[in-house]
Amino acid sequence: MPEKNSPDADVTAAARLSVAPMMDWTDRHCRYFHRLISGRALLYTEMVTAPALVRGGAVHLLEFSQPEHPVAVQLGGSDPAELAEAARLCADRGYDEINLNVGCPSDRVQSGCFGAVLMERPALVADCVAEMIKAQPVEVTVKCRIGVDDQDPETVLPDFLSRIRDAGVTRVAVHARKAWLQGLSPKENRDVPPLDYDLVHRMKAAFPDLHISLNGGLETLEAGLPHLQTLDGLMYGRAAYHQPWDVLSDADEKVFGEVPQTKTRADVVHAMLPYIEAHVDAGGKLAQVTRHMLGLFAGQPGARGWRRTLSEGAHKPEAGTALVLQALDAVHIAQAA
């Protein structure tokens, strides 16, 4: 038997609400921004492949800042020994959780034999997580689909969960859709396969010892809250990215039971300014940070001016915090009209 996973109580509590790993989106700048809106939610990196870390030496992909905690890294791969070494590298850098991707349906992921295609190889996934757990002290979790292609989720998912539980995993996030590896694009796989929330709830009843978070199709915080009566956590993807305030600003109160916050969207903008200034002073581009902030005023007067000012100006070589304040002024003017 592999060594037992060692759940961190703080991270497990944070997993009550998390922001999903999203390629090209949840980089360190995005996570810092999200942390200013919610102090409690669990934040995930983009997927980092084990071969890139172990064979390519790309450990710079693991960089993050201390204010991001609690923060989890998601790994992609299918070689147990390589994933174990990658997990060690992640643990050495101070991540609070190491997650294995068994859900991504992209062609690039399939060609590397990791992601959702691993739903077809549950014994290999069990070997991978067992080695990752044995190699280092940080909790190892899994993010998966309910099945792929012609698999029957009612049969496949309980078998999959049983195997990874027996390998030592105690926490899993389930995207409540199949992935169609043949016939649908990665984009279509995020919307076209029907959601089956009921199946995820049945899995919690069948595996009460597993901490199960629901992922997929959650558009608002309010829509997710009823699921917490049965399930252990909610994992938000695109809604948290495109409307971060709507999903995250009330999460600390409504999910984690903290006192209501008094900060505003404008407060978050001002709190981002020192971070942005440090990034630009170090040679970074303003757009690398502000592209993640475009949805902050979604649905509010001035949202269009905010997006337009940042989108049109942030790529200019001289762009800095003054442009961000200019965009905020556009919001204030619209709201005062």
Tab-separated table of C-alpha atoms in Angstrom:
chain	number	residue	atom	x	y	z
A	1	MET	CA	0.000	0.000	0.000
A	2	PRO	CA	1.206	3.530	-0.719
A	3	GLU	CA	1.812	5.928	2.107
A	4	LYS	CA	-1.364	7.670	3.164
A	5	ASN	CA	-1.952	11.121	1.744
A	6	SER	CA	-1.712	13.782	4.432
A	7	PRO	CA	-4.482	16.342	3.939
A	8	ASP	CA	-3.698	19.838	5.131
A	9	ALA	CA	-6.673	21.082	7.149
A	10	ASP	CA	-6.264	24.651	5.897
A	11	VAL	CA	-6.137	23.612	2.252
A	12	THR	CA	-9.040	21.219	2.650
A	13	ALA	CA	-11.056	24.051	4.165
A	14	ALA	CA	-10.047	26.360	1.318
A	15	ALA	CA	-11.240	23.764	-1.204
A	16	ARG	CA	-14.787	24.630	-0.153
A	17	LEU	CA	-14.460	27.065	-3.070
A	18	SER	CA	-11.685	27.076	-5.633
A	19	VAL	CA	-10.768	28.653	-8.959
A	20	ALA	CA	-10.024	25.937	-11.481
A	21	PRO	CA	-6.726	25.546	-13.301
A	22	MET	CA	-7.173	27.177	-16.723
A	23	MET	CA	-4.512	27.183	-19.413
A	24	ASP	CA	-3.323	30.662	-20.435
A	25	TRP	CA	-5.471	32.225	-17.719
A	26	THR	CA	-4.639	31.250	-14.130
A	27	ASP	CA	-1.036	32.411	-14.116
A	28	ARG	CA	0.610	34.061	-11.132
A	29	HIS	CA	-0.723	37.530	-12.013
A	30	CYS	CA	-4.272	36.233	-12.247
A	31	ARG	CA	-3.930	34.427	-8.914
A	32	TYR	CA	-2.581	37.513	-7.144
A	33	PHE	CA	-5.544	39.503	-8.464
A	34	HIS	CA	-8.054	36.846	-7.400
A	35	ARG	CA	-6.506	36.654	-3.943
A	36	LEU	CA	-7.228	40.340	-3.408
A	37	ILE	CA	-10.928	39.621	-4.003
A	38	SER	CA	-11.143	36.466	-1.878
A	39	GLY	CA	-8.763	35.771	0.958
A	40	ARG	CA	-10.007	32.213	1.441
A	41	ALA	CA	-10.583	30.530	-1.940
A	42	LEU	CA	-8.113	27.902	-3.126
A	43	LEU	CA	-6.286	29.052	-6.263
A	44	TYR	CA	-4.802	26.759	-8.898
A	45	THR	CA	-1.972	27.217	-11.357
A	46	GLU	CA	-2.266	26.520	-15.029
A	47	MET	CA	-1.396	22.927	-15.803
A	48	VAL	CA	2.361	22.346	-15.796
A	49	THR	CA	3.545	19.171	-17.482
A	50	ALA	CA	5.845	16.812	-15.629
A	51	PRO	CA	8.097	16.391	-18.697
A	52	ALA	CA	8.597	20.166	-18.875
A	53	LEU	CA	9.771	20.204	-15.255
A	54	VAL	CA	11.790	16.997	-15.143
A	55	ARG	CA	13.206	16.734	-18.657
A	56	GLY	CA	13.012	20.381	-19.666
A	57	GLY	CA	14.124	21.932	-16.397
A	58	ALA	CA	11.382	24.552	-16.704
A	59	VAL	CA	11.080	25.108	-12.953
A	60	HIS	CA	10.435	28.813	-13.598
A	61	LEU	CA	6.876	27.692	-14.405
A	62	LEU	CA	6.425	27.002	-10.693
A	63	GLU	CA	7.081	30.551	-9.535
A	64	PHE	CA	4.443	32.185	-7.364
A	65	SER	CA	4.240	34.830	-4.663
A	66	GLN	CA	3.532	34.241	-0.997
A	67	PRO	CA	0.249	36.213	-0.923
A	68	GLU	CA	-1.266	33.630	-3.280
A	69	HIS	CA	-1.513	30.997	-0.522
A	70	PRO	CA	-3.423	28.761	-0.323
A	71	VAL	CA	-2.276	27.819	-3.830
A	72	ALA	CA	-2.246	24.475	-5.622
A	73	VAL	CA	-0.213	23.371	-8.622
A	74	GLN	CA	-1.726	21.154	-11.307
A	75	LEU	CA	0.531	18.637	-13.019
A	76	GLY	CA	0.004	16.838	-16.306
A	77	GLY	CA	1.671	13.538	-17.119
A	78	SER	CA	1.288	9.785	-17.111
A	79	ASP	CA	4.677	8.417	-16.075
A	80	PRO	CA	4.599	7.567	-12.356
A	81	ALA	CA	8.320	8.105	-11.764
A	82	GLU	CA	8.365	11.376	-13.679
A	83	LEU	CA	5.282	12.656	-11.883
A	84	ALA	CA	6.863	11.706	-8.559
A	85	GLU	CA	9.948	13.786	-9.391
A	86	ALA	CA	7.758	16.679	-10.576
A	87	ALA	CA	5.767	16.471	-7.338
A	88	ARG	CA	8.999	16.709	-5.351
A	89	LEU	CA	9.933	19.868	-7.259
A	90	CYS	CA	6.526	21.364	-6.497
A	91	ALA	CA	6.693	20.457	-2.831
A	92	ASP	CA	10.152	22.004	-2.548
A	93	ARG	CA	8.726	25.289	-3.784
A	94	GLY	CA	6.043	25.429	-1.125
A	95	TYR	CA	2.780	24.585	-2.869
A	96	ASP	CA	-0.128	23.681	-0.603
A	97	GLU	CA	-1.516	20.961	-2.884
A	98	ILE	CA	-0.434	19.004	-5.966
A	99	ASN	CA	-3.220	18.101	-8.382
A	100	LEU	CA	-3.104	15.570	-11.220
A	101	ASN	CA	-4.940	16.525	-14.405
A	102	VAL	CA	-7.259	13.747	-15.579
A	103	GLY	CA	-9.739	16.101	-17.197
A	104	CYS	CA	-8.215	18.216	-19.966
A	105	PRO	CA	-9.455	17.106	-23.416
A	106	SER	CA	-7.075	19.026	-25.693
A	107	ASP	CA	-5.339	17.307	-28.616
A	108	ARG	CA	-1.957	18.301	-27.222
A	109	VAL	CA	-2.787	16.644	-23.927
A	110	GLN	CA	-4.042	13.471	-25.608
A	111	SER	CA	-0.878	13.146	-27.661
A	112	GLY	CA	1.120	13.227	-24.442
A	113	CYS	CA	-1.118	10.561	-22.849
A	114	PHE	CA	-2.336	12.715	-20.030
A	115	GLY	CA	-5.461	14.634	-19.206
A	116	ALA	CA	-8.918	13.184	-19.847
A	117	VAL	CA	-7.602	10.261	-21.894
A	118	LEU	CA	-6.355	8.820	-18.595
A	119	MET	CA	-9.965	8.128	-17.630
A	120	GLU	CA	-9.459	5.075	-19.847
A	121	ARG	CA	-6.469	3.956	-17.755
A	122	PRO	CA	-7.535	4.141	-14.099
A	123	ALA	CA	-4.917	1.636	-12.941
A	124	LEU	CA	-2.183	3.868	-14.370
A	125	VAL	CA	-3.690	6.911	-12.654
A	126	ALA	CA	-3.674	5.001	-9.366
A	127	ASP	CA	0.000	4.150	-9.886
A	128	CYS	CA	0.780	7.787	-10.676
A	129	VAL	CA	-0.867	9.239	-7.585
A	130	ALA	CA	0.592	6.512	-5.363
A	131	GLU	CA	4.112	7.417	-6.495
A	132	MET	CA	3.427	11.140	-6.155
A	133	ILE	CA	2.162	10.620	-2.609
A	134	LYS	CA	5.123	8.456	-1.676
A	135	ALA	CA	7.647	10.942	-3.058
A	136	GLN	CA	6.841	14.022	-0.975
A	137	PRO	CA	4.696	15.340	1.925
A	138	VAL	CA	2.189	17.612	0.160
A	139	GLU	CA	-1.356	16.356	-0.414
A	140	VAL	CA	-2.022	14.936	-3.881
A	141	THR	CA	-5.475	15.415	-5.413
A	142	VAL	CA	-7.117	14.619	-8.756
A	143	LYS	CA	-9.291	16.586	-11.162
A	144	CYS	CA	-11.245	14.336	-13.518
A	145	ARG	CA	-14.220	14.039	-15.861
A	146	ILE	CA	-17.137	11.641	-15.376
A	147	GLY	CA	-15.885	9.623	-18.363
A	148	VAL	CA	-14.772	9.906	-21.981
A	149	ASP	CA	-16.292	9.016	-25.334
A	150	ASP	CA	-18.523	5.931	-25.151
A	151	GLN	CA	-17.732	5.086	-21.535
A	152	ASP	CA	-20.692	4.664	-19.184
A	153	PRO	CA	-20.091	7.181	-16.368
A	154	GLU	CA	-22.281	5.169	-13.983
A	155	THR	CA	-19.737	2.355	-14.241
A	156	VAL	CA	-16.517	4.176	-15.011
A	157	LEU	CA	-16.589	6.947	-12.416
A	158	PRO	CA	-17.127	4.809	-9.290
A	159	ASP	CA	-14.389	2.422	-10.426
A	160	PHE	CA	-12.053	5.342	-11.046
A	161	LEU	CA	-12.781	6.942	-7.677
A	162	SER	CA	-12.361	3.644	-5.880
A	163	ARG	CA	-8.931	3.102	-7.421
A	164	ILE	CA	-7.542	6.545	-6.646
A	165	ARG	CA	-8.990	6.424	-3.125
A	166	ASP	CA	-7.277	3.091	-2.526
A	167	ALA	CA	-4.051	4.665	-3.816
A	168	GLY	CA	-4.275	7.330	-1.105
A	169	VAL	CA	-6.195	10.226	-2.651
A	170	THR	CA	-8.675	11.849	-0.286
A	171	ARG	CA	-9.817	14.811	-2.366
A	172	VAL	CA	-11.078	15.010	-5.956
A	173	ALA	CA	-12.694	17.649	-8.187
A	174	VAL	CA	-15.139	16.241	-10.732
A	175	HIS	CA	-16.001	18.100	-13.921
A	176	ALA	CA	-19.551	16.836	-14.323
A	177	ARG	CA	-19.317	16.265	-18.079
A	178	LYS	CA	-17.898	13.581	-20.274
A	179	ALA	CA	-14.986	14.535	-22.501
A	180	TRP	CA	-15.454	13.547	-26.126
A	181	LEU	CA	-11.906	12.987	-27.323
A	182	GLN	CA	-13.162	12.119	-30.804
A	183	GLY	CA	-15.368	14.625	-32.583
A	184	LEU	CA	-15.370	17.641	-30.272
A	185	SER	CA	-12.826	20.431	-29.929
A	186	PRO	CA	-11.459	21.360	-26.495
A	187	LYS	CA	-13.716	24.445	-26.560
A	188	GLU	CA	-16.774	22.356	-27.421
A	189	ASN	CA	-15.888	19.922	-24.636
A	190	ARG	CA	-16.430	22.718	-22.132
A	191	ASP	CA	-20.060	23.225	-23.203
A	192	VAL	CA	-21.505	20.532	-25.462
A	193	PRO	CA	-21.473	17.330	-23.360
A	194	PRO	CA	-24.412	17.483	-20.957
A	195	LEU	CA	-23.847	18.127	-17.280
A	196	ASP	CA	-24.680	15.369	-14.812
A	197	TYR	CA	-24.630	16.935	-11.372
A	198	ASP	CA	-26.800	14.160	-9.982
A	199	LEU	CA	-24.098	11.600	-10.727
A	200	VAL	CA	-21.551	13.619	-8.763
A	201	HIS	CA	-23.946	13.785	-5.822
A	202	ARG	CA	-24.421	10.009	-6.015
A	203	MET	CA	-20.664	9.568	-5.954
A	204	LYS	CA	-20.492	11.534	-2.709
A	205	ALA	CA	-23.097	9.212	-1.214
A	206	ALA	CA	-21.112	6.199	-2.426
A	207	PHE	CA	-17.750	7.590	-1.258
A	208	PRO	CA	-18.479	9.576	1.914
A	209	ASP	CA	-14.799	9.485	2.864
A	210	LEU	CA	-13.791	11.387	-0.277
A	211	HIS	CA	-13.826	15.182	-0.348
A	212	ILE	CA	-15.619	15.864	-3.641
A	213	SER	CA	-15.791	19.254	-5.347
A	214	LEU	CA	-18.167	19.980	-8.210
A	215	ASN	CA	-16.829	21.595	-11.385
A	216	GLY	CA	-18.493	22.464	-14.666
A	217	GLY	CA	-21.217	24.876	-15.707
A	218	LEU	CA	-21.314	26.893	-12.493
A	219	GLU	CA	-22.199	30.422	-13.604
A	220	THR	CA	-22.844	32.249	-10.326
A	221	LEU	CA	-21.965	31.838	-6.675
A	222	GLU	CA	-25.639	31.539	-5.808
A	223	ALA	CA	-26.109	28.689	-8.280
A	224	GLY	CA	-23.376	26.711	-6.593
A	225	LEU	CA	-24.321	27.176	-2.957
A	226	PRO	CA	-27.137	24.570	-2.841
A	227	HIS	CA	-24.672	21.888	-3.930
A	228	LEU	CA	-22.718	22.485	-0.719
A	229	GLN	CA	-25.553	20.919	1.240
A	230	THR	CA	-24.314	17.564	-0.066
A	231	LEU	CA	-20.915	18.079	-1.662
A	232	ASP	CA	-17.700	19.314	-0.086
A	233	GLY	CA	-16.636	22.011	-2.502
A	234	LEU	CA	-17.271	24.095	-5.595
A	235	MET	CA	-14.706	24.696	-8.330
A	236	TYR	CA	-15.376	27.648	-10.614
A	237	GLY	CA	-13.740	28.071	-14.006
A	238	ARG	CA	-14.650	30.624	-16.650
A	239	ALA	CA	-17.242	32.422	-14.512
A	240	ALA	CA	-14.579	33.211	-11.915
A	241	TYR	CA	-12.300	34.527	-14.649
A	242	HIS	CA	-14.781	36.623	-16.615
A	243	GLN	CA	-16.813	37.871	-13.613
A	244	PRO	CA	-14.325	37.566	-10.759
A	245	TRP	CA	-16.096	39.996	-8.458
A	246	ASP	CA	-19.464	38.305	-8.850
A	247	VAL	CA	-18.075	34.877	-7.929
A	248	LEU	CA	-15.329	35.690	-5.438
A	249	SER	CA	-16.261	38.861	-3.572
A	250	ASP	CA	-18.985	37.236	-1.458
A	251	ALA	CA	-17.337	33.821	-1.211
A	252	ASP	CA	-15.524	34.507	2.056
A	253	GLU	CA	-18.845	35.399	3.678
A	254	LYS	CA	-21.264	32.958	2.017
A	255	VAL	CA	-18.994	29.925	1.716
A	256	PHE	CA	-16.468	30.373	4.516
A	257	GLY	CA	-18.655	32.164	7.078
A	258	GLU	CA	-16.544	35.279	7.477
A	259	VAL	CA	-17.916	38.749	8.174
A	260	PRO	CA	-19.117	40.606	5.070
A	261	GLN	CA	-16.356	42.542	3.374
A	262	THR	CA	-16.495	46.298	2.892
A	263	LYS	CA	-13.893	46.613	0.136
A	264	THR	CA	-14.979	47.665	-3.317
A	265	ARG	CA	-13.849	46.905	-6.853
A	266	ALA	CA	-11.965	50.199	-6.809
A	267	ASP	CA	-10.182	49.123	-3.624
A	268	VAL	CA	-8.961	46.017	-5.450
A	269	VAL	CA	-7.675	48.157	-8.320
A	270	HIS	CA	-5.710	50.349	-5.910
A	271	ALA	CA	-4.384	47.272	-4.105
A	272	MET	CA	-3.083	45.959	-7.430
A	273	LEU	CA	-1.069	49.110	-8.196
A	274	PRO	CA	2.083	48.264	-6.159
A	275	TYR	CA	2.131	44.792	-7.688
A	276	ILE	CA	1.746	46.229	-11.186
A	277	GLU	CA	4.419	48.844	-10.580
A	278	ALA	CA	6.878	46.211	-9.354
A	279	HIS	CA	6.124	44.009	-12.374
A	280	VAL	CA	6.636	46.853	-14.872
A	281	ASP	CA	9.777	48.080	-13.084
A	282	ALA	CA	11.207	44.558	-13.399
A	283	GLY	CA	10.729	44.677	-17.181
A	284	GLY	CA	7.284	43.111	-17.419
A	285	LYS	CA	4.457	44.367	-19.580
A	286	LEU	CA	1.346	45.957	-18.139
A	287	ALA	CA	-0.903	43.811	-20.318
A	288	GLN	CA	0.483	40.653	-18.724
A	289	VAL	CA	-1.305	41.681	-15.532
A	290	THR	CA	-4.261	43.761	-16.667
A	291	ARG	CA	-5.566	41.183	-19.157
A	292	HIS	CA	-6.777	39.254	-16.111
A	293	MET	CA	-8.529	42.319	-14.671
A	294	LEU	CA	-10.781	43.112	-17.650
A	295	GLY	CA	-13.836	41.461	-16.097
A	296	LEU	CA	-13.616	43.218	-12.729
A	297	PHE	CA	-16.450	45.629	-13.532
A	298	ALA	CA	-18.528	43.156	-15.561
A	299	GLY	CA	-22.183	44.183	-15.538
A	300	GLN	CA	-21.445	47.590	-14.006
A	301	PRO	CA	-21.678	51.087	-15.500
A	302	GLY	CA	-18.293	51.920	-16.977
A	303	ALA	CA	-17.316	48.317	-17.660
A	304	ARG	CA	-16.885	48.968	-21.373
A	305	GLY	CA	-14.669	52.007	-20.807
A	306	TRP	CA	-12.583	50.034	-18.304
A	307	ARG	CA	-12.023	47.203	-20.767
A	308	ARG	CA	-11.399	49.473	-23.733
A	309	THR	CA	-8.884	51.684	-21.947
A	310	LEU	CA	-6.864	48.719	-20.728
A	311	SER	CA	-7.167	46.661	-23.904
A	312	GLU	CA	-6.090	49.495	-26.178
A	313	GLY	CA	-3.347	50.943	-24.015
A	314	ALA	CA	-1.782	48.188	-21.920
A	315	HIS	CA	0.374	46.861	-24.774
A	316	LYS	CA	2.138	50.196	-25.321
A	317	PRO	CA	5.767	50.225	-24.133
A	318	GLU	CA	5.244	53.119	-21.727
A	319	ALA	CA	2.046	51.740	-20.176
A	320	GLY	CA	1.978	51.558	-16.397
A	321	THR	CA	-0.145	52.286	-13.368
A	322	ALA	CA	-1.238	55.650	-14.782
A	323	LEU	CA	-3.224	53.814	-17.452
A	324	VAL	CA	-4.941	51.678	-14.817
A	325	LEU	CA	-5.989	54.815	-12.931
A	326	GLN	CA	-7.187	56.323	-16.214
A	327	ALA	CA	-9.345	53.242	-16.787
A	328	LEU	CA	-10.707	53.515	-13.251
A	329	ASP	CA	-11.547	57.181	-13.863
A	330	ALA	CA	-13.595	56.079	-16.865
A	331	VAL	CA	-15.599	53.827	-14.545
A	332	HIS	CA	-16.148	56.604	-12.005
A	333	ILE	CA	-17.314	59.003	-14.713
A	334	ALA	CA	-19.779	56.445	-16.085
A	335	GLN	CA	-21.111	55.649	-12.638
A	336	ALA	CA	-21.573	59.309	-11.788
A	337	ALA	CA	-23.498	60.045	-14.993
